PDB file of C-alpha atoms in Angstrom:
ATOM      1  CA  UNK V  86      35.480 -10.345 -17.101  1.00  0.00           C
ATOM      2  CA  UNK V  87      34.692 -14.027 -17.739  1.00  0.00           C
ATOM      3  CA  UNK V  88      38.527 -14.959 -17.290  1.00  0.00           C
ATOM      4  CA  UNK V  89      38.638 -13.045 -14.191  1.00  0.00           C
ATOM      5  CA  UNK V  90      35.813 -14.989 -12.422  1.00  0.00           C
ATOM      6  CA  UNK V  91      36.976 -18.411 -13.936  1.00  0.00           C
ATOM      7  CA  UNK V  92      40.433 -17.453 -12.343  1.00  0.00           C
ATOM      8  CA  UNK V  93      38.848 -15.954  -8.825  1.00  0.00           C
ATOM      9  CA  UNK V  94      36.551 -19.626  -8.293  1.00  0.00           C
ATOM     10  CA  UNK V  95      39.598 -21.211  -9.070  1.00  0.00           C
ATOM     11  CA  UNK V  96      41.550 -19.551  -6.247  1.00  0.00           C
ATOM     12  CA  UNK V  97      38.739 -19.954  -3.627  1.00  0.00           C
ATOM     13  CA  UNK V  98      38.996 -23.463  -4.446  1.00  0.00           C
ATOM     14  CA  UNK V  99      42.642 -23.499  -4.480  1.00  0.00           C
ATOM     15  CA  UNK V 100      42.428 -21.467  -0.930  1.00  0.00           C
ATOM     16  CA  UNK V 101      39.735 -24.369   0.559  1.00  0.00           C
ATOM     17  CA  UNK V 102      42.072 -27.252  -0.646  1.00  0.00           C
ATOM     18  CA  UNK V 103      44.859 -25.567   1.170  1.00  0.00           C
ATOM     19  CA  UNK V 104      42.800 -25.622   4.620  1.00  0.00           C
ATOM     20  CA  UNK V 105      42.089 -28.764   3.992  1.00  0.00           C
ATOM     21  CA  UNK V 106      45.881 -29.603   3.688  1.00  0.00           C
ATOM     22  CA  UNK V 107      46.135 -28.527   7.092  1.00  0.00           C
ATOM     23  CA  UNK V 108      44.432 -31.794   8.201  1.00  0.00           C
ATOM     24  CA  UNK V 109      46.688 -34.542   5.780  1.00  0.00           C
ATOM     25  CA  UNK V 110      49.706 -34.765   7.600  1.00  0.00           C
ATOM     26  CA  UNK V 111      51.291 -36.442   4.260  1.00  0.00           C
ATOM     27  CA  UNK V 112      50.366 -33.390   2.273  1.00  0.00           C
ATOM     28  CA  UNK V 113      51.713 -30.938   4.986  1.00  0.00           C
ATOM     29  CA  UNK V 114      55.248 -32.534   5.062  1.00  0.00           C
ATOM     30  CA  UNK V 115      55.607 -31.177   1.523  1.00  0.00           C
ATOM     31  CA  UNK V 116      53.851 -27.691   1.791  1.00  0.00           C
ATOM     32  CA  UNK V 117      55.185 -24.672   3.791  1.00  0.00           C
ATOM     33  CA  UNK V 118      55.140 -20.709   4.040  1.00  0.00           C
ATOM     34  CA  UNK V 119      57.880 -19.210   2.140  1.00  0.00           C
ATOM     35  CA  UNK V 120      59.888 -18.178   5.916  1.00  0.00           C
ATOM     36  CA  UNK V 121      60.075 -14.278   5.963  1.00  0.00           C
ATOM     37  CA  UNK V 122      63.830 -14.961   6.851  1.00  0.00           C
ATOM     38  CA  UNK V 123      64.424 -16.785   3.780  1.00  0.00           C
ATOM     39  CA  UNK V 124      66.697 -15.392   0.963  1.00  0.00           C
ATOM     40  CA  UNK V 125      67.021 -16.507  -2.713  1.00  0.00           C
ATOM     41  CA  UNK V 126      65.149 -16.269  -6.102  1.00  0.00           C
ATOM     42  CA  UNK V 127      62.309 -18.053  -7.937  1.00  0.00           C
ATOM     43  CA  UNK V 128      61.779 -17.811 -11.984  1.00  0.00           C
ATOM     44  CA  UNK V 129      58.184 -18.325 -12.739  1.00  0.00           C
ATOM     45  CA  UNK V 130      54.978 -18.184 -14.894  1.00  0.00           C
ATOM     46  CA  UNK V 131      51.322 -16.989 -15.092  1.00  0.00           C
ATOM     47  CA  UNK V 132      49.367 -19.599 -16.813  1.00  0.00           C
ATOM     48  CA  UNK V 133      46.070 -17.962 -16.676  1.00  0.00           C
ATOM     49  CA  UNK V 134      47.382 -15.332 -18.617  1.00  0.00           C
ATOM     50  CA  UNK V 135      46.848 -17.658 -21.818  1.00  0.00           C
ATOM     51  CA  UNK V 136      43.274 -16.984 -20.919  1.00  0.00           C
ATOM     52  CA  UNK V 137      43.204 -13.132 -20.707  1.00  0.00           C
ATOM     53  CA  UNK V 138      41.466 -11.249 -23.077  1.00  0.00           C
ATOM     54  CA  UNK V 139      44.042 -10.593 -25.166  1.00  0.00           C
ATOM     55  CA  UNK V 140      45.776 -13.922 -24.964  1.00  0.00           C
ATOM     56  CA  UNK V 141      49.816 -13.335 -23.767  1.00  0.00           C
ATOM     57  CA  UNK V 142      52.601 -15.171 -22.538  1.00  0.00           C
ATOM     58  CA  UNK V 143      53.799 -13.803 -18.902  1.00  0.00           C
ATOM     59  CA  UNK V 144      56.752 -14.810 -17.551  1.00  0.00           C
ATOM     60  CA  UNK V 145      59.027 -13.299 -14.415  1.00  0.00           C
ATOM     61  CA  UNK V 146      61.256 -13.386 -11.716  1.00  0.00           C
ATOM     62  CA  UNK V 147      61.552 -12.507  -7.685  1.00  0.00           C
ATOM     63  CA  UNK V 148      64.375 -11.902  -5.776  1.00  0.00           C
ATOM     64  CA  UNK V 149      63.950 -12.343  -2.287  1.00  0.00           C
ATOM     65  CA  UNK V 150      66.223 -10.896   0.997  1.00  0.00           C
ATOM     66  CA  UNK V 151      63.825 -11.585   4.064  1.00  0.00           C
ATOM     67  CA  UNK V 152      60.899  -9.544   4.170  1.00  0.00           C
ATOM     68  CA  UNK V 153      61.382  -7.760   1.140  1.00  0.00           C
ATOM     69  CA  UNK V 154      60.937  -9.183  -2.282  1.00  0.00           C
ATOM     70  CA  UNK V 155      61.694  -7.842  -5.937  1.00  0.00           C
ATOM     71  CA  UNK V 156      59.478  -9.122  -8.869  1.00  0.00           C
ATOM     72  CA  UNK V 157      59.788  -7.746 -12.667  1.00  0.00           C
ATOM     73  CA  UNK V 158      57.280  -9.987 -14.819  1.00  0.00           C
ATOM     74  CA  UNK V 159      57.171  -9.978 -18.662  1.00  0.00           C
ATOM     75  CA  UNK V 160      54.361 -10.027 -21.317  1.00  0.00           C
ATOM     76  CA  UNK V 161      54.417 -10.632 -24.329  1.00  0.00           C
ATOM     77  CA  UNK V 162      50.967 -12.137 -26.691  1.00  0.00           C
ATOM     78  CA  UNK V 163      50.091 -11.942 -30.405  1.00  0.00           C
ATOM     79  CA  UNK V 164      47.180 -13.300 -32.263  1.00  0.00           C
ATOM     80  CA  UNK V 165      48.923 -16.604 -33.105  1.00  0.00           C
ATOM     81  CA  UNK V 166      48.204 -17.638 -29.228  1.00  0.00           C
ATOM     82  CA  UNK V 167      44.700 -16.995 -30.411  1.00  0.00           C
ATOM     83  CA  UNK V 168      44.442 -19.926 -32.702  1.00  0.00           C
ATOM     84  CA  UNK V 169      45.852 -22.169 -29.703  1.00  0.00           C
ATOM     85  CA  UNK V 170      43.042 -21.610 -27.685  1.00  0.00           C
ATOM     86  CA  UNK V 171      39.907 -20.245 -30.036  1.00  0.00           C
ATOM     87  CA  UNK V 172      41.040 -21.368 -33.386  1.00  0.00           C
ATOM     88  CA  UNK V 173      40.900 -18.364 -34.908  1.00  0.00           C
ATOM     89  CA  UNK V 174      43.142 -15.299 -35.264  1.00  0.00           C
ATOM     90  CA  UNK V 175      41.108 -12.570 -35.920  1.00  0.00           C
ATOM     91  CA  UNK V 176      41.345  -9.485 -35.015  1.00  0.00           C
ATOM     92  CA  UNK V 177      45.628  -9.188 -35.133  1.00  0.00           C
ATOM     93  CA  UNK V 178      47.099  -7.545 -31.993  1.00  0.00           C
ATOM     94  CA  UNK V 179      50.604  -7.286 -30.445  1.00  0.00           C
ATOM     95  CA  UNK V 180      50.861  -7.026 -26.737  1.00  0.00           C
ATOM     96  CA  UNK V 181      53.837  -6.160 -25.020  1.00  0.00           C
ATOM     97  CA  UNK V 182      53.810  -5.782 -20.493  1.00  0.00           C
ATOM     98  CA  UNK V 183      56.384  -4.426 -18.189  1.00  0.00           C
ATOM     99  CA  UNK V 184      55.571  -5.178 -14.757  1.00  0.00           C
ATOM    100  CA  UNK V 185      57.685  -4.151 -11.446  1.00  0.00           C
ATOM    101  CA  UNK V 186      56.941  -5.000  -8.342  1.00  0.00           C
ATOM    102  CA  UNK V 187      57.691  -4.358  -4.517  1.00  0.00           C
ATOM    103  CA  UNK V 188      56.803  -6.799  -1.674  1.00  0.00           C
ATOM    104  CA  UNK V 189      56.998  -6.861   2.404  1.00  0.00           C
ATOM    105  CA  UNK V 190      56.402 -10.182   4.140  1.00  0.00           C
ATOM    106  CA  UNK V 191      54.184  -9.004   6.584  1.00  0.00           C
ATOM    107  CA  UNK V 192      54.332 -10.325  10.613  1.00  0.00           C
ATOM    108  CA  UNK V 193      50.450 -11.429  10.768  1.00  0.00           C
ATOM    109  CA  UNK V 194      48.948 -14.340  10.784  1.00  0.00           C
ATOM    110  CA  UNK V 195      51.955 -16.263  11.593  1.00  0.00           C
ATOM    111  CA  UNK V 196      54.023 -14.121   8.390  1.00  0.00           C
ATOM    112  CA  UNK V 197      51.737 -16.154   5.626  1.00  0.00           C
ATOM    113  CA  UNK V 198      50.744 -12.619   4.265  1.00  0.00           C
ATOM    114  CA  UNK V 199      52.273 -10.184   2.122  1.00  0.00           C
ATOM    115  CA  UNK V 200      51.815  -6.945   0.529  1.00  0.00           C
ATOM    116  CA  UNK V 201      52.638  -5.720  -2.394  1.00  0.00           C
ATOM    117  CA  UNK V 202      52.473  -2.334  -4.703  1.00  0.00           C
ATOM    118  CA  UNK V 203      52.858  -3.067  -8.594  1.00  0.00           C
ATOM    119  CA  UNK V 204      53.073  -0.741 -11.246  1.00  0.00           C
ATOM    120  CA  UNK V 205      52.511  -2.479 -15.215  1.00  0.00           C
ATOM    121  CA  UNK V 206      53.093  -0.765 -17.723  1.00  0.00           C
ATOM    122  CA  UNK V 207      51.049  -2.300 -21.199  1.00  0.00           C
ATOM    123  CA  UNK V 208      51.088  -1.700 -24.720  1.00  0.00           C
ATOM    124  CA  UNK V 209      48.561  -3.112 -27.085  1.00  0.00           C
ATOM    125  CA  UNK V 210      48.311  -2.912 -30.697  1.00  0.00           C
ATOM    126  CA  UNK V 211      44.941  -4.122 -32.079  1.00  0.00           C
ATOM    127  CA  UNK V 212      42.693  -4.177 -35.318  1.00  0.00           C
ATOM    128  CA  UNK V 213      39.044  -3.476 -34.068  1.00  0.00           C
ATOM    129  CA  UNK V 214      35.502  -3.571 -35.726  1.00  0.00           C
ATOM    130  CA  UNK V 215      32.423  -2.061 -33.736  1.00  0.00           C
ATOM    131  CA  UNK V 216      31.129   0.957 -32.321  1.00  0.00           C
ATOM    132  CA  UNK V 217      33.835   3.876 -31.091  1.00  0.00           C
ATOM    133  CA  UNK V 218      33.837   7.175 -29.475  1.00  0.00           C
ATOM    134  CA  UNK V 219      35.881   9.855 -30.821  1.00  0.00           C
ATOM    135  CA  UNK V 220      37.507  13.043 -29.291  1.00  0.00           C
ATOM    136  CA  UNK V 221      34.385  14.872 -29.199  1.00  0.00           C
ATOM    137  CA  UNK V 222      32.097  12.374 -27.155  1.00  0.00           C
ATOM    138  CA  UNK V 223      30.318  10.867 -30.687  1.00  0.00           C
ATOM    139  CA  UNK V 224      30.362   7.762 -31.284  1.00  0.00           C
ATOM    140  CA  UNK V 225      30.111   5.804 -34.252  1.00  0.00           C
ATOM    141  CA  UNK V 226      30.581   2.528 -36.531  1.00  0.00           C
ATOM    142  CA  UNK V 227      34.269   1.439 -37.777  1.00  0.00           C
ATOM    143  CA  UNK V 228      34.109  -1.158 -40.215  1.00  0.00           C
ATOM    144  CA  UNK V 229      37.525  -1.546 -39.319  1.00  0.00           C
ATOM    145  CA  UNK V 230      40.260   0.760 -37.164  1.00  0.00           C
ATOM    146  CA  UNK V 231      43.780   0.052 -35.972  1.00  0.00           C
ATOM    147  CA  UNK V 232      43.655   0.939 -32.435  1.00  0.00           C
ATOM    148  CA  UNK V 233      47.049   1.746 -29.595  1.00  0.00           C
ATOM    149  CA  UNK V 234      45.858   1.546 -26.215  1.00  0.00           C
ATOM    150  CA  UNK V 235      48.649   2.110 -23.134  1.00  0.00           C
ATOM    151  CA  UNK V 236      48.141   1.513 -19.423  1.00  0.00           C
ATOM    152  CA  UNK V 237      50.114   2.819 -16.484  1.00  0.00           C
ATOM    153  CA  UNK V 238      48.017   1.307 -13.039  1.00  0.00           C
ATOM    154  CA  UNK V 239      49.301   1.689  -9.996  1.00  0.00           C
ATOM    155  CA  UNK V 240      47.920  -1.309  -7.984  1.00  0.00           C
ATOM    156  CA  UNK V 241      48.246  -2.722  -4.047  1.00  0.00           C
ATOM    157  CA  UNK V 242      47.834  -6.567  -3.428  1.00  0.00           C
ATOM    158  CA  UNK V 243      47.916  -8.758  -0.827  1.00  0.00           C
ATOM    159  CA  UNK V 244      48.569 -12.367  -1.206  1.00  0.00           C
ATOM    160  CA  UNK V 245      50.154 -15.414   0.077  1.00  0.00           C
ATOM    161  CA  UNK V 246      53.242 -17.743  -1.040  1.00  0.00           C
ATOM    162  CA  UNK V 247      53.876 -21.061  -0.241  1.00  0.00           C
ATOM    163  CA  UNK V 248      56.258 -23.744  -1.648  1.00  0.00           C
ATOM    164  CA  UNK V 249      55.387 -27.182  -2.289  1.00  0.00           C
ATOM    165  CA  UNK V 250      57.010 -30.229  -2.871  1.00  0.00           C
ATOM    166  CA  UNK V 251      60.271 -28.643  -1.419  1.00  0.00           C
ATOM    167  CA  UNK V 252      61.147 -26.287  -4.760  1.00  0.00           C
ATOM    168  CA  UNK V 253      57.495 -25.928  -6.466  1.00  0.00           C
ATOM    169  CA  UNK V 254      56.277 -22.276  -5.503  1.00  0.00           C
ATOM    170  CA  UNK V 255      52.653 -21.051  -5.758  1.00  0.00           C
ATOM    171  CA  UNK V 256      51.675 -17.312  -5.466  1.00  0.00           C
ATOM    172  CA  UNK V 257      48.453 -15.886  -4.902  1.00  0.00           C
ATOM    173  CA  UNK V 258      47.189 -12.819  -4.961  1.00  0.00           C
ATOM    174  CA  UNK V 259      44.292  -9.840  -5.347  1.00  0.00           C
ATOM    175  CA  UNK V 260      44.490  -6.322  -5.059  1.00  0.00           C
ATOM    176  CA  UNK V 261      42.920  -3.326  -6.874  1.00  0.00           C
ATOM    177  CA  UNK V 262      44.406   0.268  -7.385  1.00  0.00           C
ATOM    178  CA  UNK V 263      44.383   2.773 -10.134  1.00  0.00           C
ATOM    179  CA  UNK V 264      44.857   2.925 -13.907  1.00  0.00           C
ATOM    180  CA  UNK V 265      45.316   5.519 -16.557  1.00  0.00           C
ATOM    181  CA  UNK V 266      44.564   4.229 -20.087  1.00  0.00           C
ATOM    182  CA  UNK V 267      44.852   5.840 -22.987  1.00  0.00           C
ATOM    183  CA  UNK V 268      43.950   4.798 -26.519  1.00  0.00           C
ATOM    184  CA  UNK V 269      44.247   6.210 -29.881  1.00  0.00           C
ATOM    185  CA  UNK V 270      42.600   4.807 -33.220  1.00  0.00           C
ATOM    186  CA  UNK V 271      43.953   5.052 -36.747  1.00  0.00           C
ATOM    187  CA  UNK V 272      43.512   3.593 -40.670  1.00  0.00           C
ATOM    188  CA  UNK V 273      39.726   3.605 -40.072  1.00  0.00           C
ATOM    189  CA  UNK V 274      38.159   1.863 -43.043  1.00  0.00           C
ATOM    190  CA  UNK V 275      33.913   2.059 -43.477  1.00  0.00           C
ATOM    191  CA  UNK V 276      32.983   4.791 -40.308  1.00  0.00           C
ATOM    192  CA  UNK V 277      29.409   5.341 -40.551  1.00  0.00           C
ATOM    193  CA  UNK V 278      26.505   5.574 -37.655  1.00  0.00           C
ATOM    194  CA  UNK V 279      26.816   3.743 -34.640  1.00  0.00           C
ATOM    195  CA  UNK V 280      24.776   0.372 -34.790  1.00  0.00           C
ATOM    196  CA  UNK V 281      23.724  -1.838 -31.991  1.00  0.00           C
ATOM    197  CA  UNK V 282      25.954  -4.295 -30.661  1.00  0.00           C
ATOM    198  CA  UNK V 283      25.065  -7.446 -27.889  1.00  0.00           C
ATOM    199  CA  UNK V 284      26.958  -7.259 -24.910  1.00  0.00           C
ATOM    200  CA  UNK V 285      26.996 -10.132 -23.029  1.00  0.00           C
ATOM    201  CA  UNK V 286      28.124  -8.865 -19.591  1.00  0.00           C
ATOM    202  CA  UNK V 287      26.574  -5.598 -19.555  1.00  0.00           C
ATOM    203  CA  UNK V 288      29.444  -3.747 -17.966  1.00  0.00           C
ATOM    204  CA  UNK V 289      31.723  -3.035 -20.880  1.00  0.00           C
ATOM    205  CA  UNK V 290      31.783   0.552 -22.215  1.00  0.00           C
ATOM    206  CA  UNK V 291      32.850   1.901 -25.441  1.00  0.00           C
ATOM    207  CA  UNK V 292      36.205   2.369 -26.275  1.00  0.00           C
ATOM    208  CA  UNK V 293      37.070   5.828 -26.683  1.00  0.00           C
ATOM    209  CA  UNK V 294      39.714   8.173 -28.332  1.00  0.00           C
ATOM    210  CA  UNK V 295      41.998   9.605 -25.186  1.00  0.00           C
ATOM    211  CA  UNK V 296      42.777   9.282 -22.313  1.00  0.00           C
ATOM    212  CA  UNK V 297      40.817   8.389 -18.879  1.00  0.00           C
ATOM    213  CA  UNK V 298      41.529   6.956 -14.942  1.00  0.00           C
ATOM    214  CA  UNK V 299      39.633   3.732 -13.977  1.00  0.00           C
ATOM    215  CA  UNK V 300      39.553   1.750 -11.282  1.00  0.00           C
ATOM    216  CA  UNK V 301      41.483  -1.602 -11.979  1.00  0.00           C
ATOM    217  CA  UNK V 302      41.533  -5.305 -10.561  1.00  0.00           C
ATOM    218  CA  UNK V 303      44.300  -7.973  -9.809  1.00  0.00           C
ATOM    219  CA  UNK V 304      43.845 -11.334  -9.451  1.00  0.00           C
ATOM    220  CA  UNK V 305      46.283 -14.095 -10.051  1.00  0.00           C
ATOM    221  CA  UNK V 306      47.966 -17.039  -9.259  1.00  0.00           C
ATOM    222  CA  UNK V 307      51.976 -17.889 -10.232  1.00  0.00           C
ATOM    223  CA  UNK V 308      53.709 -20.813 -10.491  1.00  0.00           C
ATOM    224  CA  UNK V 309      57.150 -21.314 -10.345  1.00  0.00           C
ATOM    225  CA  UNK V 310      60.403 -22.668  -8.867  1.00  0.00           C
ATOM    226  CA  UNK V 311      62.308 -21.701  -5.684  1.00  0.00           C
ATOM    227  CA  UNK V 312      65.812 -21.114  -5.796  1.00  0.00           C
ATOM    228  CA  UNK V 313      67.377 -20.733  -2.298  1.00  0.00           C
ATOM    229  CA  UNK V 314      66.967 -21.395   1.328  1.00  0.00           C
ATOM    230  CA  UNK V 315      63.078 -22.005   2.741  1.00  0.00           C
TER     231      UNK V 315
END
C-alpha cells in the first residue's frame, strides 16, 4: 500500500508538470501525444516495480497499428533484489508475471486517452512467518510456512502516452478490475496459537488457505523507447 501511494503522488506530480509543459514552448517542441495514426513498437520498463512489495524486475513490449495497441510485459523478482533496496533478504521468494494487454486510442480529448483491458497472470513462491488462516476459517501462528499464491485479475485502465525527446516514451496509467487469488501453504515448521501482530496500515487481512475474488488496483507509469513513426 505504501508503494502504491508513493507511486500515485508521483504521477499527480508528473501529471501537473505536464500542464505546466503546456506553457514552455522549449519543453513542448520535444513532447507530443503518441498520434492515434501512428504505427510501430516501443520496448520498455517499469521502474517502480523495484519498489513493489515483493521487489521484481518488469520488463515489456507494445506493438502499435493506429488505434489499437498490443502489450505483453514480463516479471520476474527474487529475494536478491531485496538486498538492493532493504539490505536484507529475508524471507526468500520467487516471483514470476505474465501480463497481456489490449489497448484502443480513444477519439477524446484531442486522442490523448486510451483504454485498456489487462489480464496478469502471477506466481509467487514465498517463505512466511506470522499469523495464517487455514481451510476451516482458524487461524493460527506459523513459525515458519512455505507459501504459493497465484493471481488471475482481470483489470480496465485508462491512461495516457506521450513521447519525449523525439524517441523517449512515458506511459501512464490507473485502472481497477477484478482478481482471483489463490494461495496454498506448505512445510509449516512451529504452528501454535495465533499471536498479535502490528499492522501498520490497518487494511491488510490475513492470508488464508484457498481461494477468494478481490477487488484489485493499477497504477503505473512505463518508460521506454519508441520505435516507429510519431
Amino acid at each position: 500500500m505504501k508503494h502504491l501511494l508513493f507511486q500515485l503522488i508521483f504521477l499527480l506530480s508528473a501529471v501537473v508538470s505536464g500542464q505546466n509543459w503546456q506553457n514552455d514552448a522549449t519543453l513542448l517542441s520535444h513532447a507530443r501525444v503518441l498520434s492515434p495514426e501512428a504505427s510501430g513498437g516501443s520496448v520498455h520498463l517499469m521502474p517502480f516495480s523495484l519498489l513493489n512489495n515483493p521487489s521484481r524486475i518488469r520488463l515489456g513490449g507494445q506493438y502499435k497499428n493506429k488505434r489499437f495497441s498490443y502489450l505483453l510485459d514480463l516479471e520476474y523478482g527474487t529475494d536478491k533484489l531485496r538486498v538492493v533496496f532493504d539490505g536484507d533478504s529475508d524471507p526468500d521468494y520467487r516471483f514470476l508475471g505474465f501480463r497481456p494487454e489490449l489497448r484502443y486510442q480513444t477519439k477524446w480529448s484531442e486522442d490523448l486517452i486510451y483504454l485498456g483491458f489487462e489480464v496478469p497472470v502471477t506466481i509467487k513462491h514465498e517463505s512466511h512467518s506470522g499469523n495464517l488462516v487455514d481451510e476451516e476459517q482458524n487461524s493460527f501462528w506459523a513459525g515458519e510456512a512455505l507459501e504459493r499464491r497465484v493471481r488471475v485479475s482481470g483489470i480496465a485502465k485508462i491512461g495516457w502516452q506521450m513521447i519525449v525527446f523525439h524517441r523517449v516514451m512515458l506511459d501512464a496509467y490507473l485502472g481497477g478490475g477484478l482478481a482471483y487469488r489463490h494461495y496454498r501453504f506448505s512445510d509449516i515448521e512451529n504452528p501454535g496459537p495465533p499471536r498479535e501482530q502490528p499492522n501498520e496500515w490497518g487494511c491488510c487481512e490475513l492470508k488464508q488457505h484457498g481461494g477468494k475474488f478481490r477487488g484489485e488496483l493499477a497504477l503505473g507509469l512505463r518508460m521506454g523507447y519508441w520505435f516507429g513513426n510519431k
